[in-house]
Coordinates of C-alpha atoms in Angstrom, one line a residue:
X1 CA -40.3 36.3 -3.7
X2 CA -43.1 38.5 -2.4
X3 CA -42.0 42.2 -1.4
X4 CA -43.6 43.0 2.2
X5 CA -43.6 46.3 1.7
X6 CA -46.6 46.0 -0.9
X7 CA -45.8 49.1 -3.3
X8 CA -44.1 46.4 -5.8
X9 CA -40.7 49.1 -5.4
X10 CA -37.1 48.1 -4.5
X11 CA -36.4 48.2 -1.3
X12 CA -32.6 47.5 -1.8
X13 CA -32.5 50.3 -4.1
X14 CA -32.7 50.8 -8.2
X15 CA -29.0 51.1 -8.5
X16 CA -28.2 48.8 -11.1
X17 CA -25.0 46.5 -11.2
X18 CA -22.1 48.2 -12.7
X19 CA -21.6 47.3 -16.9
X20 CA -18.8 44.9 -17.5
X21 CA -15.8 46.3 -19.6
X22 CA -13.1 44.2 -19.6
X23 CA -13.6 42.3 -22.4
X24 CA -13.9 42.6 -25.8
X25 CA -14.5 39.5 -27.7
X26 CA -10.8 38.4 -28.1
X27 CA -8.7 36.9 -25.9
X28 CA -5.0 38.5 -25.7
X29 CA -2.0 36.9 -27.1
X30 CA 0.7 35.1 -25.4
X31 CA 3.4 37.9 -26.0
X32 CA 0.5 40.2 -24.9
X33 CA -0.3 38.2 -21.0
X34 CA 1.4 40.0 -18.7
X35 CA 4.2 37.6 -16.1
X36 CA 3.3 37.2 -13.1
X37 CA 6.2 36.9 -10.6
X38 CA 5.6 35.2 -7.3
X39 CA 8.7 35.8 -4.7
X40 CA 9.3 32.1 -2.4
X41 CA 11.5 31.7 0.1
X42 CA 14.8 30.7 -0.1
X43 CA 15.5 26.8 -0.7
X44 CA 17.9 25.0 1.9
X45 CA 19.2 21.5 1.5
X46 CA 17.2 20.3 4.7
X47 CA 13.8 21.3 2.5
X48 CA 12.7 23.6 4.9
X49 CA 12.7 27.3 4.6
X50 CA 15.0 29.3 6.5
X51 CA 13.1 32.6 6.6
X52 CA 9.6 33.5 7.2
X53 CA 6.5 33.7 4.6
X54 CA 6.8 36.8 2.2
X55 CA 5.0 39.4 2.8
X56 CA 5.2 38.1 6.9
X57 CA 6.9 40.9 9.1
X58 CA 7.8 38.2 11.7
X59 CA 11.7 37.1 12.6
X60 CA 13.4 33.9 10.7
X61 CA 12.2 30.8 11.6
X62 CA 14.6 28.3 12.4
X63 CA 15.6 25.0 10.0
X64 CA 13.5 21.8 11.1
X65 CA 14.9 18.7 12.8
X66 CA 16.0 16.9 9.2
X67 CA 16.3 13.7 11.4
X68 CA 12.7 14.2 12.7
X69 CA 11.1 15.0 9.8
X70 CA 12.5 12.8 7.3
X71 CA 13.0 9.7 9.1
X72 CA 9.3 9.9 10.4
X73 CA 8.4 10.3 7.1
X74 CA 10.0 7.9 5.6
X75 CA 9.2 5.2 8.4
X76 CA 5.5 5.4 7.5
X77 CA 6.3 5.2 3.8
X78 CA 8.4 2.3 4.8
X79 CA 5.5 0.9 7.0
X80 CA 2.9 1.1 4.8
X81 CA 4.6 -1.0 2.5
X82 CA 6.0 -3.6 4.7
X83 CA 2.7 -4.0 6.8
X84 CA 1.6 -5.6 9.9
X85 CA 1.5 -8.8 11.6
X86 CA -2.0 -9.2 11.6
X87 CA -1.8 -8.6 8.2
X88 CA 0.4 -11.4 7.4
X89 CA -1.7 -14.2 9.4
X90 CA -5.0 -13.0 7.4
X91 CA -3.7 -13.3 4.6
X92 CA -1.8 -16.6 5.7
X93 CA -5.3 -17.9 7.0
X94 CA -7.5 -16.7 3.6
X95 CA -4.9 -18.8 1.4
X96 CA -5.0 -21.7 3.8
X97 CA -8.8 -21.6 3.6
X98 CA -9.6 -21.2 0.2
X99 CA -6.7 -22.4 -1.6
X100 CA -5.5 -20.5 -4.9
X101 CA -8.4 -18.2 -5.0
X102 CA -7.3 -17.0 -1.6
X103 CA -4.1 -16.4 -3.1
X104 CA -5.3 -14.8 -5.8
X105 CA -7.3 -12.4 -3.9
X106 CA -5.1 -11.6 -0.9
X107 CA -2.4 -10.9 -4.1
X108 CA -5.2 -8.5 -5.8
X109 CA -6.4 -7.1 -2.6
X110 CA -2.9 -6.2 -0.7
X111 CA 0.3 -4.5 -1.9
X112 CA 2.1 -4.9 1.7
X113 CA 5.5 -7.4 2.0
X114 CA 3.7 -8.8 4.4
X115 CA 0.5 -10.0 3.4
X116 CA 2.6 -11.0 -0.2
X117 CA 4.4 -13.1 2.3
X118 CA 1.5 -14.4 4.1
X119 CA -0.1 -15.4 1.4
X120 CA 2.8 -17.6 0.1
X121 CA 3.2 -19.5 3.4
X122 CA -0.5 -19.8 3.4
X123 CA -0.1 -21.3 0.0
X124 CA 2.5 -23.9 1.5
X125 CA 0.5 -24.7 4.2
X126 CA -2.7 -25.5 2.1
X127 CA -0.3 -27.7 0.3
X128 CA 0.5 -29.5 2.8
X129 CA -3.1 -30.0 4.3
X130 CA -4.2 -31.3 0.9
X131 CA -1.2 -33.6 0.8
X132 CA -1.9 -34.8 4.6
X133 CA -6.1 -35.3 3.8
X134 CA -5.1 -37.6 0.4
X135 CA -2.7 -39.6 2.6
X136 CA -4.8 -39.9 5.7
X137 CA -8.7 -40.0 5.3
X138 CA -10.7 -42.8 3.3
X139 CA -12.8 -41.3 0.2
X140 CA -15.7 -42.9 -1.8
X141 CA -15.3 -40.6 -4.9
X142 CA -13.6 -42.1 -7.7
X143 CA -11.0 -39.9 -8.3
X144 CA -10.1 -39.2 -5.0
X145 CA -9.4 -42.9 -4.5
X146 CA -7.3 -43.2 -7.6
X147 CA -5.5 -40.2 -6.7
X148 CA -4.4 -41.4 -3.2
X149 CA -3.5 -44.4 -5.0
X150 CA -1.4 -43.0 -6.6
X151 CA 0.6 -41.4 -4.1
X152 CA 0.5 -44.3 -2.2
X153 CA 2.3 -45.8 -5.0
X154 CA 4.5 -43.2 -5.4
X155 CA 6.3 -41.8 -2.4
X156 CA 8.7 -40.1 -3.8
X157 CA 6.6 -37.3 -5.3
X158 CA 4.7 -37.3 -1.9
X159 CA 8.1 -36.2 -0.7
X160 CA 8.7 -34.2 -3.1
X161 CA 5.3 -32.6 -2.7
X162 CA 5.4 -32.3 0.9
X163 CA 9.1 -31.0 0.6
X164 CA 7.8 -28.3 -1.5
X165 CA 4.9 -27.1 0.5
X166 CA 7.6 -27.1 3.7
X167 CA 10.0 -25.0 1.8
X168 CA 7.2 -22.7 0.4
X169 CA 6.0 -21.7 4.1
X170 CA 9.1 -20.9 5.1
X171 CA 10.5 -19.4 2.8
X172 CA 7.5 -16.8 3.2
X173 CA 7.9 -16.5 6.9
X174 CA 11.4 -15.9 6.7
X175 CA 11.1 -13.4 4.0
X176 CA 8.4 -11.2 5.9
X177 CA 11.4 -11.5 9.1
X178 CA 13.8 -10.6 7.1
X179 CA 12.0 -7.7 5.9
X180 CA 10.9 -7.0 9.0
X181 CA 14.4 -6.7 10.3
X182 CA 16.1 -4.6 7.8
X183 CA 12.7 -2.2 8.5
X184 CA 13.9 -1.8 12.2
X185 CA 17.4 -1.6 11.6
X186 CA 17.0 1.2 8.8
X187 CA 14.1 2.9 11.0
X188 CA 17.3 3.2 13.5
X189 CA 19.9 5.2 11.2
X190 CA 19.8 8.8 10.9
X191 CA 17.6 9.7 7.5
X192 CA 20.2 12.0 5.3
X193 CA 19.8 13.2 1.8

């Protein structure tokens, strides 16, 4: 930068900056260091302190509501890993679009109860659409056509198919209520440690 007063002098001064001292070239020992002691406040069983910051001249503070604090607390833990609704029909509606792969990405993608739960009914359901399109719609690819041969042959493990896919979405639905309920029930109790 360009001095504006145009004699090339220091206009902040020609006091140079102080000469560094404190070290020497080797670092102390560890008997050497000196402890540093840091006075906190007193621990109470609620986890809140009873008395003010140190060093603060103010009066005590008073304990926090340990109902308040800890049950809100631990309701959105609890929350977070039950999830929503709308949660569990995405997830229900990915697997029942896009088969396994939608299974295996709403299973990658969320941790909640809820879309695990989704995903297993959607997983039933698809099971049961596949099993409804073999029985009911004409096909012209080979395969396809031996396949609902097949079933049609054997109605037993159509049952048994169908049976499974049935009991697979339910079982989903009525884990996520079940879940669901003990959530509300426990998000009704006093939180004590």
């Amino acid at each position: 930068m360009s001095d504006q007063s145009g004699g090339g002098e220091n206009t902040r001064g020609d006091i140079p900056p102080p000469a560094y001292t404190g070290y020497d070239g080797t670092p102390p020992s560890y008997q050497e260091h000196a402890v540093k002691k840091v006075d906190l406040p007193p621990y109470t069983g609620d986890g809140a302190g009873n008395t003010a910051f140190v060093g603060d001249d103010s009066e005590e503070v008073p304990p926090r509501n340990r109902h308040v604090t800890y049950g809100y607390a631990a309701m959105l833990l609890s929350n977070e890993e039950l999830g929503t609704d709308s949660i569990f029909i995405l997830c229900l509606l990915v697997c029942l679009l896009f088969n396994w792969v939608g299974y295996i990405i709403c299973c990658c993608l969320f941790t909640s109860i809820a879309a695990r739960c989704g995903a297993l009914s959607g997983i039933g359901l698809n099971l049961i659409k596949m099993l409804v399109i073999l029985r009911k719609c004409q096909f012209e690819n080979p395969q396809l056509v031996q396949t609902q041969l097949y079933l049609q042959l054997h109605d037993f493990q159509y049952a048994a198919l169908m049976l499974l896919g049935i009991v697979t979405m339910f079982y989903g639905f009525l884990r996520y209520n079940t879940a669901k309920a003990q959530f509300n029930r426990q998000a009704l109790l006093p939180r004590y440690m």
